[in-house]
CSV table of C-alpha atoms in Angstrom, one decimal:
chain,number,residue,atom,x,y,z
V,127,MET,CA,-0.4,5.1,-5.9
V,128,VAL,CA,2.8,5.1,-7.9
V,129,ARG,CA,4.4,7.3,-5.3
V,130,VAL,CA,3.5,4.7,-2.6
V,131,PHE,CA,5.3,2.0,-4.5
V,132,ALA,CA,8.3,4.2,-5.3
V,133,ARG,CA,8.6,5.0,-1.6
V,134,PHE,CA,8.3,1.4,-0.6
V,135,ARG,CA,11.0,0.4,-3.1
V,136,LYS,CA,13.3,3.1,-1.7
V,137,TRP,CA,12.5,1.9,1.9
V,138,PHE,CA,13.0,-1.7,1.0
V,139,LEU,CA,16.4,-1.1,-0.5
V,140,ALA,CA,17.5,0.9,2.5
V,141,ARG,CA,16.1,-1.6,5.0
V,142,SER,CA,17.9,-4.6,3.4
V,143,ALA,CA,21.2,-2.9,4.0
V,144,ARG,CA,20.6,-2.5,7.7
V,145,PRO,CA,22.2,-4.9,10.1
V,146,ALA,CA,20.0,-7.3,12.1
V,147,PRO,CA,19.2,-6.2,15.7
V,148,PRO,CA,20.9,-8.0,18.5
V,149,SER,CA,19.1,-11.1,19.6
V,150,GLY,CA,18.8,-9.9,23.3
V,151,HIS,CA,16.3,-7.2,22.5
V,152,ALA,CA,12.6,-7.6,23.3
V,153,ARG,CA,10.4,-8.5,20.3
V,154,PRO,CA,8.0,-5.8,19.2
V,155,PRO,CA,4.3,-6.6,19.2
V,156,GLN,CA,3.0,-8.7,16.3
V,157,HIS,CA,1.0,-6.8,13.7
V,158,ASN,CA,-1.4,-8.0,11.0
V,159,VAL,CA,-0.2,-7.6,7.4
V,160,PHE,CA,-3.4,-5.6,6.6
V,161,GLU,CA,-2.9,-3.3,9.6
V,162,ALA,CA,0.6,-2.6,8.3
V,163,ALA,CA,-0.6,-2.0,4.7
V,164,ALA,CA,-3.4,0.3,5.8
V,165,THR,CA,-1.1,2.3,8.1
V,166,TYR,CA,1.7,2.4,5.4
V,167,VAL,CA,-0.7,3.7,2.7
V,168,ALA,CA,-2.4,6.2,5.0
V,169,ALA,CA,1.0,7.5,6.2
V,170,SER,CA,2.2,7.8,2.6
V,171,VAL,CA,-0.8,9.9,1.6
V,172,GLU,CA,-0.1,12.1,4.6
V,173,ASP,CA,3.7,12.2,3.9
V,174,ASP,CA,4.4,10.9,7.5
V,175,TRP,CA,7.8,9.3,7.2
V,176,ASP,CA,7.9,8.2,10.8
V,177,ARG,CA,4.7,6.2,10.5
V,178,ILE,CA,5.8,4.9,7.1
V,179,ASP,CA,9.0,3.5,8.6
V,180,GLU,CA,7.1,2.1,11.6
V,181,ALA,CA,4.5,0.3,9.6
V,182,ALA,CA,7.1,-1.0,7.2
V,183,GLY,CA,8.9,-2.6,10.1
V,184,TRP,CA,5.8,-4.5,11.3
V,185,VAL,CA,5.9,-7.2,8.7
V,186,ALA,CA,8.2,-8.7,6.1
V,187,PRO,CA,8.6,-6.5,3.0
V,188,ASP,CA,7.0,-9.1,0.7
V,189,ALA,CA,4.0,-9.4,3.1
V,190,LEU,CA,3.7,-5.6,3.1
V,191,VAL,CA,3.6,-5.6,-0.7
V,192,PHE,CA,0.9,-8.3,-0.6
V,193,GLY,CA,-1.1,-6.2,1.9
V,194,ILE,CA,-0.8,-3.0,-0.2
V,195,ASN,CA,-1.9,-4.9,-3.3
V,196,GLU,CA,-4.9,-6.4,-1.5
V,197,LEU,CA,-5.9,-2.9,-0.2
V,198,ALA,CA,-5.6,-1.5,-3.7
V,199,CYS,CA,-7.8,-4.3,-5.2
V,200,ARG,CA,-10.4,-3.9,-2.5
V,201,ALA,CA,-10.5,-0.1,-2.9
V,202,VAL,CA,-10.9,-0.2,-6.6
V,203,ILE,CA,-13.7,-2.8,-6.3
V,204,ALA,CA,-15.5,-0.7,-3.7
V,205,LEU,CA,-15.1,2.5,-5.8
V,206,ALA,CA,-16.4,0.7,-8.9
V,207,ARG,CA,-19.5,-0.6,-7.1
V,208,GLU,CA,-20.1,2.9,-5.7
V,209,ARG,CA,-19.8,4.5,-9.2
V,210,ASN,CA,-21.6,1.6,-10.8
V,211,GLU,CA,-18.8,1.3,-13.4
V,212,PRO,CA,-16.6,-1.6,-14.5
V,213,VAL,CA,-13.6,-2.3,-12.3
V,214,GLU,CA,-11.1,-1.9,-15.2
V,215,ALA,CA,-12.5,1.5,-16.1
V,216,VAL,CA,-12.1,2.7,-12.5
V,217,ALA,CA,-8.6,1.3,-12.2
V,218,ARG,CA,-7.5,2.9,-15.5
V,219,GLY,CA,-9.2,6.2,-14.5
V,220,LEU,CA,-7.3,6.3,-11.2
V,221,LEU,CA,-4.0,5.8,-13.1
V,222,GLY,CA,-4.9,8.3,-15.8
V,223,LEU,CA,-4.8,5.7,-18.5
V,224,PRO,CA,-6.8,5.7,-21.8
V,225,GLY,CA,-10.0,3.6,-21.9
V,226,ALA,CA,-11.2,4.8,-18.5
V,227,GLU,CA,-14.6,6.0,-19.8
V,228,PRO,CA,-17.5,4.8,-17.7
V,229,SER,CA,-19.9,2.4,-19.3
V,230,ARG,CA,-23.0,4.1,-20.8
V,231,PRO,CA,-26.4,2.6,-20.8
V,232,ILE,CA,-27.6,1.6,-24.2
């Protein structure tokens, strides 16, 4: 997950330096922020830079960050429910942080 954010930061800095496209070009199809986030994250996992760039261009950078954050939250919640563990323990475990031990029945 840290790799995804590092790549996004690198892409965002490079994209902000690009000139705006001429106004006479046809507008690309509109994409949902969640479509962009899902495609971006999946492409990052697969190391597919063409799809990363494509998905990153579908929405504004701040919208993409929001979508990635929402995807991460939903994924951690789903995984916690599946494992029957507290959300914080799952999140900390995915990041390799201390305090990630699953709850034990008393």
